[in-house]
Short mmCIF file of C-alpha atoms and ligand atoms in Angstrom, two decimals:
data_model
loop_
_atom_site.label_atom_id
_atom_site.label_comp_id
_atom_site.label_asym_id
_atom_site.label_seq_id
_atom_site.Cartn_x
_atom_site.Cartn_y
_atom_site.Cartn_z
CA MET A 5 171.59 228.37 165.38
CA GLY A 6 174.23 230.93 164.10
CA ASP A 7 177.23 229.83 161.76
CA SER A 8 179.81 230.07 164.50
CA MET A 9 177.68 228.03 166.80
CA LYS A 10 177.23 225.31 164.12
CA GLU A 11 180.93 225.20 163.72
CA VAL A 12 181.42 224.82 167.43
CA VAL A 13 178.72 221.99 167.49
CA GLU A 14 180.55 220.11 164.66
CA THR A 15 183.49 219.85 166.94
CA LEU A 16 181.48 218.12 169.75
CA ASP A 17 181.61 214.47 170.57
CA PRO A 18 178.92 212.35 169.04
CA VAL A 19 177.18 211.69 172.39
CA THR A 20 176.67 215.53 173.02
CA ARG A 21 175.57 216.09 169.43
CA HIS A 22 172.89 213.38 169.93
CA ILE A 23 171.33 215.09 172.97
CA ILE A 24 171.73 218.85 172.48
CA PRO A 25 168.52 220.65 171.51
CA ASP A 26 168.35 222.21 168.05
CA SER A 27 168.37 225.78 169.47
CA ILE A 28 171.18 226.88 171.74
CA ASP A 29 170.35 229.66 174.14
CA ILE A 30 173.25 232.29 173.92
CA GLY A 31 174.50 233.85 177.16
CA THR A 32 177.52 235.72 178.34
CA LEU A 33 180.13 234.89 181.18
CA VAL A 34 180.72 237.19 184.08
CA PRO A 35 183.59 236.12 186.28
CA LEU A 36 182.62 235.56 189.99
CA LYS A 37 184.31 237.92 192.60
CA THR A 38 186.28 236.44 195.34
CA THR A 39 185.48 237.22 199.10
CA LEU A 40 188.63 239.14 199.35
CA GLU A 41 187.89 241.20 196.22
CA LEU A 42 184.64 242.20 197.63
CA ARG A 43 185.75 243.02 201.17
CA ASP A 44 188.08 245.51 202.67
CA ASN A 45 191.46 243.93 202.32
CA LEU A 46 192.99 245.96 205.11
CA SER A 47 192.75 243.35 207.78
CA ILE A 48 195.04 244.15 210.70
CA ASP A 49 196.65 241.77 213.04
CA TYR A 50 199.34 242.13 215.69
CA ALA A 51 202.92 240.77 215.36
CA TYR A 52 205.96 240.53 217.42
CA VAL A 53 209.19 242.15 216.48
CA THR A 54 212.62 241.89 217.98
CA ARG A 55 215.86 243.52 217.28
CA ALA A 56 219.34 241.95 217.20
CA PRO A 57 222.81 242.40 215.86
CA THR A 58 222.79 241.82 212.05
CA LYS A 59 224.97 238.74 212.46
CA LEU A 60 222.49 237.06 214.69
CA THR A 61 219.57 237.36 212.23
CA ASN A 62 219.62 233.72 211.20
CA GLU A 63 219.60 232.55 214.80
CA VAL A 64 216.70 234.73 215.49
CA VAL A 65 214.81 233.40 212.58
CA ASN A 66 215.69 229.81 213.47
CA VAL A 67 214.14 230.29 216.97
CA VAL A 68 210.87 231.35 215.32
CA ARG A 69 210.95 228.54 212.87
CA GLY A 70 211.50 226.10 215.80
CA MET A 71 208.27 227.53 217.35
CA VAL A 72 205.88 227.89 214.42
CA GLY A 73 207.57 226.28 211.35
CA ASP A 74 207.72 228.13 208.03
CA ASP A 75 204.02 228.50 207.57
CA GLN A 76 203.76 231.97 209.05
CA ALA A 77 206.33 233.47 206.68
CA LYS A 78 204.48 231.71 203.82
CA ASN A 79 201.32 233.30 204.85
CA LEU A 80 202.95 236.87 205.01
CA PRO A 81 205.15 236.94 201.96
CA HIS A 82 204.12 240.49 201.35
CA LEU A 83 205.97 241.67 204.53
CA ARG A 84 209.71 242.01 204.77
CA ARG A 85 211.26 239.72 207.50
CA CYS A 86 213.98 242.58 208.32
CA SER A 87 214.21 246.20 208.59
CA LYS A 88 217.12 248.65 209.39
CA PRO A 89 216.30 250.93 212.36
CA ALA A 90 216.33 253.80 209.89
CA ASP A 91 213.64 252.17 207.67
CA LEU A 92 211.09 251.74 210.39
CA PRO A 93 207.83 253.59 209.95
CA PRO A 94 208.25 257.06 211.85
CA HIS A 95 206.01 256.20 214.79
CA LEU A 96 207.85 252.85 215.38
CA LYS A 97 211.18 254.62 215.17
CA ASN A 98 210.09 257.03 217.94
CA GLN A 99 208.59 254.46 220.05
CA PHE A 100 211.34 251.78 219.76
CA MET A 101 214.42 254.01 220.19
CA ASN A 102 213.19 254.93 223.60
CA GLU A 103 212.70 251.46 224.80
CA GLY A 104 215.40 249.25 226.26
CA SER A 105 218.86 250.16 227.69
CA ASN A 106 220.41 250.39 224.21
CA GLY A 107 217.64 251.75 222.14
CA ARG A 108 219.35 255.23 221.45
CA THR A 109 222.63 253.56 220.44
CA ILE A 110 220.94 251.30 217.98
CA HIS A 111 219.08 254.18 216.28
CA THR A 112 222.11 256.50 216.06
CA GLY A 113 225.04 256.27 213.80
CA LYS A 114 226.04 253.27 211.69
CA SER A 115 223.93 250.74 213.48
CA GLN A 116 224.78 246.97 213.07
CA TYR A 117 221.27 246.13 214.27
CA LEU A 118 218.16 244.90 212.39
CA TYR A 119 214.60 244.76 213.46
CA ILE A 120 213.04 241.35 212.71
CA MET A 121 209.50 240.60 212.33
CA LEU A 122 208.68 237.39 214.19
CA GLY A 123 205.13 236.52 213.26
CA PRO A 124 201.54 237.05 214.38
CA GLN A 125 201.02 237.43 218.07
CA ASP A 126 198.28 234.93 218.40
CA GLU A 127 200.43 232.10 216.79
CA MET A 128 203.35 232.47 219.36
CA ASP A 129 203.73 231.93 223.11
CA TYR A 130 205.40 235.08 224.57
CA GLY A 131 207.18 233.03 227.37
CA GLU A 132 208.61 230.52 224.89
CA LEU A 133 209.69 233.32 222.54
CA SER A 134 211.49 235.39 225.13
CA ALA A 135 213.14 232.25 226.47
CA GLY A 136 214.28 231.23 223.00
CA LEU A 137 215.65 234.56 221.99
CA SER A 138 217.44 235.13 225.39
CA ALA A 139 219.24 231.93 224.94
CA ILE A 140 221.01 233.35 221.82
CA ASP A 141 224.58 234.46 222.55
CA GLY A 142 224.83 238.08 222.20
CA ILE A 143 221.16 239.00 222.99
CA GLY A 144 220.83 237.89 226.62
CA GLU A 145 219.93 240.93 228.78
CA ASP A 146 219.39 243.12 225.72
CA LEU A 147 216.29 241.21 224.76
CA PHE A 148 213.67 243.31 223.07
CA ILE A 149 210.20 242.26 222.04
CA GLY A 150 207.90 244.76 220.67
CA LEU A 151 204.31 244.57 219.29
CA ILE A 152 203.43 246.02 215.95
CA GLN A 153 200.34 246.17 213.70
CA ILE A 154 200.62 244.40 210.28
CA PRO A 155 198.33 244.11 207.29
CA LEU A 156 197.32 240.49 206.87
CA PHE A 157 196.66 240.51 203.23
CA ALA A 158 199.01 241.60 200.40
CA PRO A 159 198.65 245.05 198.98
CA THR A 160 197.01 245.48 195.50
CA SER A 161 199.15 248.26 194.23
CA GLN A 162 202.60 249.91 194.64
CA VAL A 163 200.92 252.96 196.15
CA GLN A 164 199.10 250.92 198.76
CA ALA A 165 202.45 249.09 199.49
CA ASN A 166 204.28 252.43 200.05
CA ALA A 167 201.48 253.55 202.37
CA TRP A 168 201.58 250.45 204.38
CA SER A 169 205.29 250.58 204.63
CA GLN A 170 204.92 253.93 206.25
CA GLN A 171 201.96 252.94 208.51
CA PHE A 172 202.83 249.42 209.55
CA TRP A 173 206.01 247.57 208.42
CA GLN A 174 207.87 247.38 205.07
CA THR A 175 205.53 245.86 202.61
CA VAL A 176 206.18 244.50 199.04
CA TYR A 177 203.89 244.60 196.27
CA ARG A 178 204.27 241.53 193.94
CA LYS A 179 202.49 242.64 190.81
CA ASN A 180 199.88 239.87 191.00
CA ASN A 181 196.30 239.89 192.31
CA PRO A 182 196.61 238.58 195.81
CA LEU A 183 192.80 238.72 196.24
CA GLY A 184 191.79 236.43 193.31
CA PRO A 185 193.00 234.58 190.26
CA HIS A 186 195.41 236.33 188.05
CA PRO A 187 193.56 238.68 185.71
CA SER A 188 195.33 237.38 182.62
CA ASN A 189 194.38 233.80 183.62
CA ILE A 190 190.70 234.91 183.91
CA CYS A 191 190.80 236.84 180.65
CA ARG A 192 192.23 233.92 178.66
CA THR A 193 190.05 231.19 180.18
CA THR A 194 186.91 233.31 179.74
CA SER A 195 187.58 233.49 176.03
CA VAL A 196 188.15 229.69 175.91
CA VAL A 197 185.11 228.83 177.96
CA SER A 198 182.86 231.40 176.04
CA ARG A 199 183.27 229.46 172.87
CA ASP A 200 180.81 226.62 173.89
CA ALA A 201 179.57 227.59 177.42
CA SER A 202 176.17 228.24 175.97
CA ILE A 203 175.88 224.65 174.59
CA TRP A 204 176.48 223.19 178.05
CA MET A 205 174.21 225.64 179.76
CA THR A 206 171.35 224.89 177.37
CA LEU A 207 171.99 221.17 178.04
CA ALA A 208 171.90 221.77 181.86
CA HIS A 209 168.59 223.65 181.49
CA GLN A 210 167.19 220.77 179.24
CA ILE A 211 168.09 218.03 181.77
CA ALA A 212 166.63 220.25 184.63
CA ARG A 213 163.31 220.52 183.00
CA LYS A 214 163.19 216.86 182.10
CA SER A 215 164.04 215.70 185.61
CA HIS A 216 161.42 218.11 187.05
CA LYS A 217 158.83 217.13 184.55
CA ALA A 218 159.48 213.41 185.37
CA GLY A 219 158.76 214.09 189.01
CA TYR A 220 162.33 213.23 190.14
CA GLY A 221 163.37 216.64 191.52
CA GLU A 222 163.50 220.37 191.39
CA PRO A 223 164.39 222.00 187.95
CA VAL A 224 168.14 222.01 188.68
CA GLY A 225 170.66 220.57 186.19
CA ALA A 226 174.41 219.77 185.94
CA VAL A 227 176.74 219.09 183.18
CA ILE A 228 180.28 218.06 183.54
CA ILE A 229 182.76 218.36 180.60
CA LYS A 230 186.36 217.62 179.78
CA ARG A 231 188.13 220.21 177.63
CA THR A 232 191.22 219.12 175.84
CA VAL A 233 193.69 222.02 174.96
CA PRO A 234 195.59 221.26 171.80
CA SER A 235 199.45 221.30 172.18
CA ASN A 236 199.96 224.47 170.18
CA LYS A 237 198.48 226.34 173.09
CA THR A 238 200.98 224.69 175.46
CA ASP A 239 203.61 227.31 174.78
CA MET A 240 201.11 230.05 175.38
CA VAL A 241 200.27 228.68 178.80
CA LYS A 242 203.91 227.92 179.50
CA ASN A 243 204.72 231.62 178.89
CA GLU A 244 201.94 232.56 181.19
CA ALA A 245 203.41 230.31 183.89
CA ASN A 246 207.02 231.62 183.46
CA LYS A 247 205.57 235.17 183.73
CA ALA A 248 203.78 234.32 186.90
CA ASP A 249 207.10 232.79 188.13
CA ASP A 250 209.06 235.85 187.28
CA THR A 251 206.88 238.23 189.34
CA GLY A 252 206.82 235.64 192.20
CA ALA A 253 210.54 235.48 192.18
CA GLU A 254 211.07 239.01 192.89
CA SER A 255 213.63 238.94 195.67
CA THR A 256 213.04 240.26 199.11
CA GLN A 257 215.80 241.37 201.37
CA GLY A 258 216.27 239.08 204.32
CA ASP A 259 213.00 237.42 203.52
CA THR A 260 213.07 233.55 203.35
CA SER A 261 209.31 233.14 202.71
CA ASP A 262 207.96 231.04 199.79
CA THR A 263 206.56 233.24 197.07
CA GLY A 264 204.35 230.70 195.43
CA THR A 265 200.76 232.09 194.92
CA ALA A 266 197.49 230.18 194.12
CA ASN A 267 197.50 232.08 190.81
CA LEU A 268 200.66 230.34 189.79
CA GLU A 269 199.12 227.02 190.80
CA ASP A 270 196.22 227.82 188.57
CA VAL A 271 198.60 228.22 185.60
CA LYS A 272 200.63 225.24 186.38
CA ALA A 273 197.55 223.00 186.66
CA GLU A 274 196.63 224.19 183.04
CA LEU A 275 200.10 223.51 181.96
CA ALA A 276 199.90 220.01 183.25
CA THR A 277 196.75 219.44 181.24
CA ALA A 278 198.51 220.85 178.07
CA ASP A 279 201.55 218.64 178.63
CA ASP A 280 199.29 215.70 179.04
CA THR A 281 197.62 216.52 175.71
CA LYS A 282 200.96 216.69 174.06
CA ALA A 283 201.99 213.34 175.57
CA LYS A 284 199.18 211.76 173.77
CA GLY A 285 200.78 212.65 170.43
CA GLN A 286 198.36 215.27 169.30
CA THR A 287 199.65 217.57 166.53
CA ALA A 288 199.91 221.39 166.60
CA ASP A 289 197.06 222.08 164.23
CA GLU A 290 194.48 219.90 166.14
CA LYS A 291 191.49 221.89 167.42
CA GLU A 292 190.48 222.29 170.96
CA THR A 293 187.89 219.56 171.89
CA THR A 294 185.34 219.14 174.50
CA GLN A 295 183.66 215.95 175.59
CA ILE A 296 180.70 215.54 177.87
CA VAL A 297 181.48 213.33 180.95
CA ALA A 298 178.43 213.47 183.11
CA LEU A 299 174.80 214.79 182.90
CA ALA A 300 172.54 214.87 185.88
CA GLY A 301 169.24 216.53 186.88
CA ASP A 302 168.21 217.04 190.44
CA ALA A 303 166.56 213.86 191.90
CA ARG A 304 165.84 214.88 195.45
CA TRP A 305 162.27 213.55 195.30
CA CYS A 306 163.15 210.28 193.51
CA ARG A 307 161.95 207.32 195.77
CA GLN A 308 161.54 209.81 198.41
CA GLU A 309 158.23 210.73 200.16
CA ARG A 310 157.38 214.40 199.85
CA THR A 311 157.52 215.08 203.55
CA GLY A 312 159.41 218.16 204.57
CA HIS A 313 160.63 220.41 202.01
CA THR A 314 164.25 219.51 201.47
CA GLY A 315 164.08 216.07 199.84
CA ASN A 316 167.14 213.82 199.49
CA PRO A 317 170.21 216.15 199.83
CA MET A 318 172.51 213.38 198.27
CA ALA A 319 170.55 213.53 195.01
CA HIS A 320 171.36 217.16 194.28
CA ALA A 321 172.34 217.54 190.60
CA ALA A 322 175.98 218.34 191.33
CA LEU A 323 176.47 215.36 193.63
CA ARG A 324 174.80 213.06 191.09
CA ALA A 325 176.98 214.31 188.37
CA ILE A 326 180.18 214.05 190.36
CA SER A 327 179.28 210.47 191.47
CA MET A 328 178.67 209.54 187.80
CA VAL A 329 182.23 210.79 187.10
CA ALA A 330 183.45 208.55 189.79
CA GLN A 331 181.58 205.52 188.59
CA LYS A 332 183.13 206.04 185.09
CA LEU A 333 186.66 206.15 186.64
CA VAL A 334 185.98 202.92 188.50
CA ARG A 335 184.63 201.32 185.23
CA ALA A 336 187.77 202.38 183.32
CA GLU A 337 189.74 200.51 185.93
CA ASN A 338 187.87 197.29 184.94
CA ARG A 339 186.52 196.87 188.44
CA GLU A 340 183.01 195.64 188.92
CA PRO A 341 180.41 198.41 189.22
CA ALA A 342 178.78 198.75 192.54
CA ALA A 343 175.93 196.17 193.01
CA SER A 344 172.92 197.27 191.15
CA ASN A 345 170.51 195.97 193.65
CA PRO A 346 171.58 197.50 196.84
CA ILE A 347 170.55 195.79 199.93
CA LEU A 348 169.74 198.99 201.69
CA GLU A 349 166.16 199.77 202.04
CA PHE A 350 166.81 203.32 201.16
CA GLU A 351 169.42 204.12 198.46
CA ALA A 352 170.75 207.50 199.47
CA PHE A 353 172.91 207.94 196.31
CA GLN A 354 170.60 208.40 193.51
CA ASP A 355 173.61 208.27 191.21
CA GLN A 356 172.37 205.83 188.63
CA PRO A 357 170.93 207.40 185.49
CA LEU A 358 167.25 208.09 185.65
CA LEU A 359 166.56 209.80 182.23
CA SER A 360 167.57 208.56 178.81
CA ASP A 361 169.85 211.53 178.18
CA GLU A 362 171.63 210.81 181.42
CA GLN A 363 171.91 207.19 180.37
CA VAL A 364 173.52 207.97 177.01
CA VAL A 365 176.11 210.11 178.67
CA PHE A 366 176.77 207.61 181.50
CA ASP A 367 177.32 204.77 179.05
CA ALA A 368 179.97 206.65 177.08
CA GLU A 369 183.50 206.00 178.42
CA HIS A 370 185.42 208.68 180.23
CA PRO A 371 187.72 210.57 177.70
CA SER A 372 190.65 210.48 179.93
CA PRO A 373 190.20 208.30 183.00
CA ASP A 374 193.27 209.38 184.80
CA GLY A 375 194.03 211.96 187.56
CA TYR A 376 191.98 212.69 190.64
CA LEU A 377 188.07 212.66 190.40
CA CYS A 378 187.13 215.89 188.64
CA HIS A 379 190.58 217.28 188.29
CA ASP A 380 190.57 220.05 185.64
CA LEU A 381 187.02 219.29 184.59
CA GLU A 382 184.22 222.00 184.00
CA LEU A 383 180.94 222.02 185.65
CA TYR A 384 177.85 223.75 184.31
CA MET A 385 174.87 224.33 186.41
CA THR A 386 171.52 226.06 186.19
CA HIS A 387 171.75 227.21 189.69
CA GLU A 388 174.33 228.20 192.05
CA PRO A 389 175.20 225.01 194.16
CA CYS A 390 174.35 224.89 197.81
CA THR A 391 177.05 224.97 200.44
CA MET A 392 177.26 221.17 200.73
CA CYS A 393 177.61 220.86 196.92
CA SER A 394 180.08 223.58 196.72
CA MET A 395 182.41 221.83 199.14
CA ALA A 396 181.92 218.56 197.25
CA ILE A 397 182.76 220.27 194.01
CA LEU A 398 185.75 221.82 195.63
CA HIS A 399 186.94 218.55 197.08
CA SER A 400 186.57 216.84 193.73
CA ARG A 401 189.05 219.39 192.38
CA MET A 402 186.83 220.61 189.54
CA GLY A 403 188.72 223.24 187.51
CA ARG A 404 185.94 225.49 186.49
CA ILE A 405 182.34 226.27 187.40
CA VAL A 406 179.64 228.20 185.48
CA PHE A 407 176.17 228.66 186.89
CA ARG A 408 173.13 230.84 185.96
CA HIS A 409 170.67 231.52 188.66
CA ARG A 410 172.24 232.84 191.78
CA MET A 411 170.99 231.53 195.04
CA PRO A 412 171.51 234.43 197.40
CA LEU A 413 170.17 232.64 200.56
CA THR A 414 171.59 229.22 200.11
CA GLY A 415 174.43 229.30 197.38
CA GLY A 416 177.97 228.48 198.41
CA MET A 417 179.94 229.98 195.43
CA SER A 418 179.13 233.70 195.40
CA SER A 419 180.89 236.12 197.71
CA GLU A 420 178.47 238.95 197.79
CA ASP A 421 176.67 239.65 201.03
CA ARG A 422 173.45 237.74 201.68
CA GLY A 423 170.87 240.55 201.95
CA TYR A 424 167.85 240.30 204.20
CA ASP A 425 165.38 241.24 201.40
CA LEU A 426 166.00 238.45 199.07
CA CYS A 427 163.41 235.95 199.96
CA GLY A 428 160.01 237.82 199.44
CA ASP A 429 158.11 234.83 200.88
CA ASP A 430 156.47 235.94 204.10
CA SER A 431 154.71 232.73 204.34
CA ILE A 432 157.86 230.79 204.91
CA CYS A 433 159.81 233.41 206.77
CA GLU A 434 157.26 234.10 209.55
CA ASP A 435 159.93 234.22 212.19
CA GLY A 436 161.34 237.35 210.67
CA PRO A 437 163.80 238.17 207.88
CA CYS A 438 165.82 235.34 206.50
CA GLY A 439 169.33 235.42 205.08
CA GLY A 440 171.89 237.99 206.01
CA GLY A 441 175.58 237.41 206.59
CA LYS A 442 178.55 237.12 204.25
CA GLY A 443 178.69 235.18 200.99
CA LEU A 444 181.00 232.18 201.16
CA GLY A 445 182.73 232.52 197.81
CA LEU A 446 183.89 228.92 197.96
CA HIS A 447 185.13 228.92 194.46
CA TRP A 448 188.36 230.73 195.48
CA ARG A 449 189.32 230.65 199.04
CA LYS A 450 193.05 230.70 199.94
CA GLU A 451 192.61 228.62 203.05
CA LEU A 452 190.88 225.80 201.22
CA ASN A 453 193.86 224.92 199.40
CA TRP A 454 192.09 224.57 196.00
CA SER A 455 190.62 227.24 193.79
CA MET A 456 188.44 227.28 190.66
CA LEU A 457 187.61 229.79 188.14
CA GLY A 458 183.95 230.66 188.32
CA TRP A 459 181.38 232.54 186.17
CA GLU A 460 177.75 233.39 186.24
CA TRP A 461 176.10 232.96 182.92
CA GLU A 462 173.82 235.69 181.91
CA THR A 463 171.21 235.34 179.19
CA ASP A 464 168.00 236.79 178.14
CA GLN A 465 167.28 233.85 175.93
CA ALA A 466 166.99 230.79 178.09
CA GLU A 467 163.74 230.43 180.08
CA ARG A 468 164.15 231.03 183.82
CA LEU A 469 163.96 227.97 185.93
CA SER A 470 162.30 229.43 189.00
CA VAL A 471 162.66 227.69 192.33
CA ASN A 472 161.92 228.66 195.98
CA PRO A 473 164.53 231.12 197.22
CA HIS A 474 165.19 228.87 200.26
CA LEU A 475 166.00 225.77 197.98
CA HIS A 476 169.36 224.25 198.41
CA ALA A 477 170.39 223.64 194.78
ZN1 ZN B 1 173.39 221.06 196.64
#
């Protein structure tokens, strides 16, 4: 063990020091890509636009709000709500000035009209929309509703924003990464996690091997830890949050949309943790600490006949580990633990410790038994978790995930396409090629309302834990 690693080990909690092996396998962290980062982000949809005298803009927007709420504006913060006739892209200018009885007038001289983007076509009923707009005093017979193409996702550069403004509709670049976590957040967190990630990964490998050797399950392991950021880092995080706020607050003319981003939420979540630390009276010179919260090997074959090839899905390593965290939280509330002799003939949740290492970690109290389930905790796994576990991890509000072996056919975290040539086991795939399709990239999906930072751990030191490529880890 190198000197720097020894130093890190000395800061670990006694439970961890008791169970970690003498030799730590060193690896490096590679951030996971999001689905948006890997795919063409020019996804086009159709949207309705109307035009109205400038003074009626609010009434028009209110009609839209009455129909679809504020949500659609929140989802399209990169598009301006309003555009002067002169600022329309050339092809729209040509098209729209020739439509309607007053088109020419509107596009000549000092127009008092604005074009207003109403929202995606498939979210609004045309009949309802035209009835609502016609009812506004001053629009009536001059009602105009046009259909335009809009880019659904935010641009990634000013150049792209300019191009889209010419091609589709006025587009705003907000200097963040709309396709994934903020680069500065990834960078900072990678350096924090890199300090001890190898310890947790070595531990995950160790429990995976032990559980496999004992016949409980496949060689898959999971470790959950709690990282406590000392208060002197709070200010740094706060600055980061303010920076994100600044870029988000860039004003947009006539645009009432919310500028909040998932990235900002990331930073704020960190901030909450840091403040939490401060509240507990830690001093500025205190070091960052980590504590192990749960340790679990896969147990899909425990008390389970070896029929079929999936075993008990509730006993996947990630689910067992999360369940152990839940039990600690319940214990901390001084409630009685669940009956240890279940009446069920078959106990689906193999979430009691099976191995002595699991037991030692399980017996230790939760370092900070407040907050929702796994909020802001870190999960280290030998293998990329399956789709089911990935969603469970997401629902538990895990803050970060690191895994080693990618599972291209069954994993839920990676965003890369699932190739057809990844299995190589003709005996299983006699019906033709398996796999294919798009990776789910569940660690960071805008629409899932929670995002994690994720990494793959690359090493040439730790022994590979080979499993069937069809295995759901
Ligand atoms: Zn799983």
